[in-house]
Short mmCIF file of C-alpha atoms in Angstrom, two decimals:
data_model
loop_
_atom_site.label_atom_id
_atom_site.label_comp_id
_atom_site.label_asym_id
_atom_site.label_seq_id
_atom_site.Cartn_x
_atom_site.Cartn_y
_atom_site.Cartn_z
CA MET A 1 -71.59 -4.04 -21.05
CA ILE A 2 -73.38 -0.89 -22.62
CA ASP A 3 -71.03 1.38 -24.61
CA ARG A 4 -73.28 4.51 -24.86
CA SER A 5 -70.96 6.71 -26.93
CA ALA A 6 -71.05 3.54 -29.53
CA ARG A 7 -74.70 3.09 -29.23
CA ASN A 8 -75.23 6.82 -29.88
CA ASP A 9 -72.97 6.78 -32.83
CA LEU A 10 -74.83 3.91 -34.25
CA ALA A 11 -78.21 5.42 -33.90
CA GLY A 12 -76.93 8.68 -35.60
CA LEU A 13 -75.65 6.91 -38.59
CA ILE A 14 -78.98 5.04 -39.00
CA ARG A 15 -81.01 7.94 -38.60
CA ARG A 16 -78.63 9.72 -41.58
CA TYR A 17 -79.64 6.56 -43.47
CA LEU A 18 -83.49 6.85 -42.96
CA GLY A 19 -83.03 10.49 -43.35
CA GLU A 20 -81.54 9.99 -46.95
CA GLN A 21 -78.19 11.72 -46.14
CA ILE A 22 -76.49 8.49 -47.18
CA LYS A 23 -77.20 5.79 -49.71
CA ALA A 24 -76.70 1.74 -49.18
CA PHE A 25 -73.08 1.48 -49.90
CA ASP A 26 -71.96 4.13 -47.53
CA PHE A 27 -74.35 2.98 -45.17
CA ASP A 28 -72.69 -0.57 -45.40
CA GLU A 29 -69.31 0.79 -44.93
CA ALA A 30 -70.17 2.44 -42.38
CA LEU A 31 -71.84 -0.37 -40.28
CA ASP A 32 -68.70 -2.18 -40.42
CA PRO A 33 -67.21 -1.34 -37.33
CA PHE A 34 -69.95 -1.86 -35.35
CA ARG A 35 -70.50 -5.52 -36.44
CA ASP A 36 -67.98 -7.00 -33.57
CA SER A 37 -68.89 -4.26 -31.04
CA GLU A 38 -68.64 -6.00 -27.37
CA ASP A 39 -71.97 -4.26 -26.63
CA SER A 40 -74.53 -7.03 -27.70
CA ALA A 41 -77.23 -4.56 -28.61
CA ILE A 42 -75.03 -2.47 -30.89
CA GLU A 43 -73.82 -6.09 -32.77
CA TYR A 44 -77.54 -7.38 -32.81
CA VAL A 45 -78.73 -3.87 -34.57
CA ALA A 46 -75.49 -3.24 -37.31
CA ASN A 47 -76.14 -7.24 -37.97
CA ALA A 48 -80.38 -6.46 -38.45
CA MET A 49 -79.68 -3.76 -40.42
CA TRP A 50 -78.05 -6.01 -43.40
CA TYR A 51 -81.32 -7.18 -44.25
CA HIS A 52 -82.72 -3.55 -44.84
CA TYR A 53 -80.68 -2.52 -47.67
CA ASP A 54 -79.25 -3.95 -50.96
CA ASP A 55 -75.41 -4.36 -51.13
CA CYS A 56 -75.29 -4.98 -55.02
CA ASP A 57 -77.08 -1.76 -56.05
CA ASP A 58 -76.70 1.60 -54.46
CA HIS A 59 -79.91 3.25 -53.26
CA LEU A 60 -81.48 5.57 -50.91
CA ILE A 61 -83.65 3.91 -48.17
CA VAL A 62 -86.47 1.70 -49.39
CA ALA A 63 -88.73 0.37 -46.67
CA SER A 64 -92.17 -0.38 -46.03
CA LYS A 65 -94.45 1.24 -43.02
CA GLN A 66 -93.83 -2.00 -41.28
CA GLN A 67 -90.46 -2.01 -41.66
CA TRP A 68 -90.07 1.83 -40.97
CA ASP A 69 -91.83 0.81 -37.63
CA TYR A 70 -89.29 -1.88 -36.96
CA LEU A 71 -86.15 0.12 -37.34
CA GLN A 72 -87.56 2.97 -34.98
CA ARG A 73 -87.76 0.19 -32.44
CA LEU A 74 -83.98 -0.71 -33.36
CA LEU A 75 -83.06 2.80 -32.51
CA LEU A 76 -85.23 2.68 -29.38
CA LEU A 77 -83.18 -0.48 -28.25
CA LEU A 78 -80.05 1.61 -28.90
CA GLU A 79 -81.09 4.66 -27.05
CA SER A 80 -82.62 2.61 -24.00
CA ASN A 81 -80.53 0.78 -21.52
CA SER A 82 -81.71 -2.66 -23.08
CA THR A 83 -79.25 -5.80 -23.57
CA VAL A 84 -79.35 -8.40 -26.12
CA SER A 85 -78.49 -12.33 -25.48
CA HIS A 86 -77.66 -14.72 -28.02
CA GLU A 87 -78.46 -18.78 -28.04
CA HIS A 88 -77.40 -20.93 -30.68
CA ARG A 89 -78.27 -24.78 -31.28
CA ARG A 90 -78.11 -26.91 -34.15
CA GLU A 91 -80.75 -29.25 -35.18
CA TRP A 92 -80.80 -32.52 -36.92
CA SER A 93 -83.92 -33.98 -39.01
CA VAL A 94 -84.62 -36.26 -41.67
CA THR A 95 -83.66 -33.70 -44.47
CA GLN A 96 -80.29 -34.11 -43.81
CA TRP A 97 -80.73 -37.90 -44.76
CA CYS A 98 -82.67 -36.67 -47.86
CA ALA A 99 -79.89 -34.52 -48.62
CA ALA A 100 -77.20 -37.03 -48.28
CA PHE A 101 -79.11 -39.46 -50.25
CA LEU A 102 -79.67 -36.94 -53.14
CA LEU A 103 -75.84 -36.02 -53.13
CA ALA A 104 -74.75 -39.59 -53.13
CA ALA A 105 -77.13 -40.09 -56.19
CA CYS A 106 -75.46 -37.29 -58.02
CA ILE A 107 -72.05 -38.57 -57.08
CA GLY A 108 -73.22 -41.85 -58.66
CA ILE A 109 -74.09 -40.17 -61.86
CA ALA A 110 -71.05 -38.45 -62.19
CA VAL A 111 -69.23 -41.63 -61.82
CA ARG A 112 -71.55 -43.35 -64.03
CA PHE A 113 -71.47 -40.86 -67.05
CA GLY A 114 -67.96 -38.85 -66.26
CA VAL A 115 -67.72 -35.40 -65.30
CA GLY A 116 -68.47 -32.88 -67.91
CA SER A 117 -71.10 -30.15 -68.83
CA HIS A 118 -73.82 -32.96 -69.56
CA LEU A 119 -74.31 -33.54 -65.63
CA PHE A 120 -76.16 -29.88 -65.51
CA ILE A 121 -79.18 -31.70 -66.99
CA PHE A 122 -79.05 -34.65 -64.85
CA PHE A 123 -78.68 -32.78 -61.69
CA VAL A 124 -81.63 -30.45 -62.55
CA PRO A 125 -84.25 -32.91 -60.92
CA PHE A 126 -81.84 -33.09 -57.67
CA GLY A 127 -81.57 -29.09 -57.75
CA LEU A 128 -85.39 -29.31 -57.77
CA ALA A 129 -85.44 -31.60 -54.82
CA SER A 130 -83.13 -29.33 -52.86
CA ILE A 131 -85.12 -26.56 -53.44
CA ALA A 132 -88.21 -28.30 -51.99
CA LEU A 133 -86.02 -29.14 -49.22
CA SER A 134 -84.70 -25.86 -48.29
CA HIS A 135 -88.57 -25.11 -47.32
CA PHE A 136 -88.77 -27.83 -45.13
CA ARG A 137 -85.34 -26.80 -43.46
CA ARG A 138 -86.87 -23.49 -41.98
CA ALA A 139 -86.99 -23.12 -38.72
CA ASN A 140 -90.73 -23.19 -37.34
CA VAL A 141 -90.96 -20.24 -34.94
CA GLU A 142 -94.02 -19.84 -33.20
CA ARG A 143 -95.21 -16.11 -33.58
CA GLY A 144 -97.08 -14.05 -30.88
CA PRO A 145 -99.88 -11.71 -31.58
CA TYR A 146 -97.93 -8.53 -30.93
CA ASP A 147 -94.77 -9.57 -32.46
CA GLU A 148 -95.25 -7.39 -35.47
CA ILE A 149 -95.52 -4.35 -33.48
CA VAL A 150 -93.12 -5.16 -30.88
CA THR A 151 -90.19 -7.01 -32.41
CA PRO A 152 -87.31 -7.13 -31.36
CA PHE A 153 -89.02 -6.67 -28.07
CA VAL A 154 -90.87 -9.78 -26.85
CA THR A 155 -94.12 -7.91 -25.10
CA MET A 156 -95.82 -4.60 -24.86
CA GLY A 157 -94.25 -4.30 -21.21
CA ASP A 158 -90.91 -4.76 -22.26
CA LEU A 159 -91.46 -1.83 -24.96
CA ARG A 160 -92.87 0.46 -22.51
CA VAL A 161 -89.88 -0.54 -20.26
CA ALA A 162 -87.38 0.64 -22.93
CA TYR A 163 -89.49 3.88 -23.93
CA ASP A 164 -89.10 4.69 -19.93
CA SER A 165 -85.26 4.10 -19.92
CA ALA A 166 -84.95 5.87 -23.27
CA GLY A 167 -86.40 8.97 -21.74
CA HIS A 168 -86.98 11.42 -24.63
CA PHE A 169 -87.19 8.68 -27.36
CA LYS A 170 -89.67 9.95 -30.22
CA LYS A 171 -90.47 7.41 -33.17
CA SER A 172 -89.90 9.38 -36.66
CA GLN A 173 -93.28 9.35 -38.84
CA PHE A 174 -93.09 6.97 -41.87
CA PRO A 175 -92.10 9.13 -44.99
CA ARG A 176 -94.91 8.60 -47.39
CA HIS A 177 -92.92 9.69 -50.53
CA ILE A 178 -90.83 6.58 -50.06
CA ASP A 179 -93.72 3.83 -50.05
CA ALA A 180 -93.58 3.56 -53.70
CA ARG A 181 -89.61 3.18 -53.69
CA LEU A 182 -87.76 -0.10 -55.12
CA VAL A 183 -84.28 -1.04 -55.26
CA ARG A 184 -85.04 -2.52 -58.62
CA SER A 185 -88.13 -2.97 -61.03
CA PRO A 186 -90.09 -6.08 -60.75
CA ALA A 187 -88.97 -7.42 -63.77
CA VAL A 188 -85.28 -7.24 -62.89
CA ALA A 189 -86.38 -8.77 -59.12
CA ALA A 190 -87.82 -11.40 -61.23
CA PHE A 191 -85.03 -12.42 -63.39
CA TRP A 192 -82.51 -12.37 -60.78
CA THR A 193 -84.82 -14.80 -58.81
CA CYS A 194 -85.16 -16.92 -61.55
CA HIS A 195 -81.54 -16.98 -62.27
CA MET A 196 -80.83 -18.09 -58.66
CA TYR A 197 -83.19 -20.90 -59.10
CA VAL A 198 -81.70 -21.93 -62.34
CA MET A 199 -78.27 -21.97 -61.01
CA TRP A 200 -79.34 -24.10 -57.76
CA ALA A 201 -80.91 -26.43 -60.17
CA ILE A 202 -77.90 -27.24 -62.55
CA LEU A 203 -75.53 -26.85 -59.40
CA ALA A 204 -77.18 -29.32 -57.21
CA PRO A 205 -74.33 -31.14 -55.55
CA ALA A 206 -73.36 -27.80 -54.02
CA PRO A 207 -76.73 -26.61 -52.26
CA LEU A 208 -77.16 -30.50 -51.34
CA LEU A 209 -73.62 -30.79 -49.53
CA VAL A 210 -74.69 -27.54 -47.30
CA GLN A 211 -77.90 -29.28 -46.56
CA CYS A 212 -76.38 -32.39 -45.20
CA ALA A 213 -75.29 -30.22 -42.43
CA PRO A 214 -77.43 -29.73 -39.21
CA VAL A 215 -79.69 -26.37 -39.23
CA ARG A 216 -78.17 -23.64 -37.30
CA LEU A 217 -80.72 -21.85 -35.20
CA ASP A 218 -79.71 -18.78 -33.59
CA TYR A 219 -82.22 -16.90 -31.00
CA SER A 220 -81.61 -13.45 -29.73
CA VAL A 221 -83.62 -12.21 -26.75
CA VAL A 222 -83.61 -8.65 -25.90
CA THR A 223 -83.87 -7.79 -22.35
CA PRO A 224 -85.39 -4.28 -21.65
CA GLY A 225 -83.81 -1.90 -19.40
#
């Protein structure tokens, strides 16, 4: 189904964020009613927007030229009659067996040496192995030659169909003054990245338990209209 009124409301909200009229926290809160919409395109766009702001620090729009163009295509998706279908599947691989073996080793060490803070040191090698496993668990998605300029659509033809459907849609130009804007400084970003990996290493059993499960692969296909 196409909920034209809700699509227009969401498009207006996104334009307010892109126009620096609202900041990330207010934007995140305003997106909530759209995340479970029965209109698949609204749900898709609302969830896709989560990757384009930070929910820990309040800030105005932060985006590169490439990200800005992608957000414009999300607006095009909303203003056209395009729909989105979702496919889900779970994939098993050797990484789950590796994670299970490493988790069993962690449990064996805990049984052998007892539970306590001393285990953090023992867990570090297993945490590093878990970090390495995470890279092998990433889905290997083949990218087409035009993906960078058509996503979330599939082809240039799909993009043209959406433009025809949207009628008077006009892409907003990238505001150059936001090009150098950052959510946080490189030093702070580096600190929190290091913090994440340190915690991952010393708390290895937790991520390893998650990695024992199959990889969930989610595919969204936009049908232009």
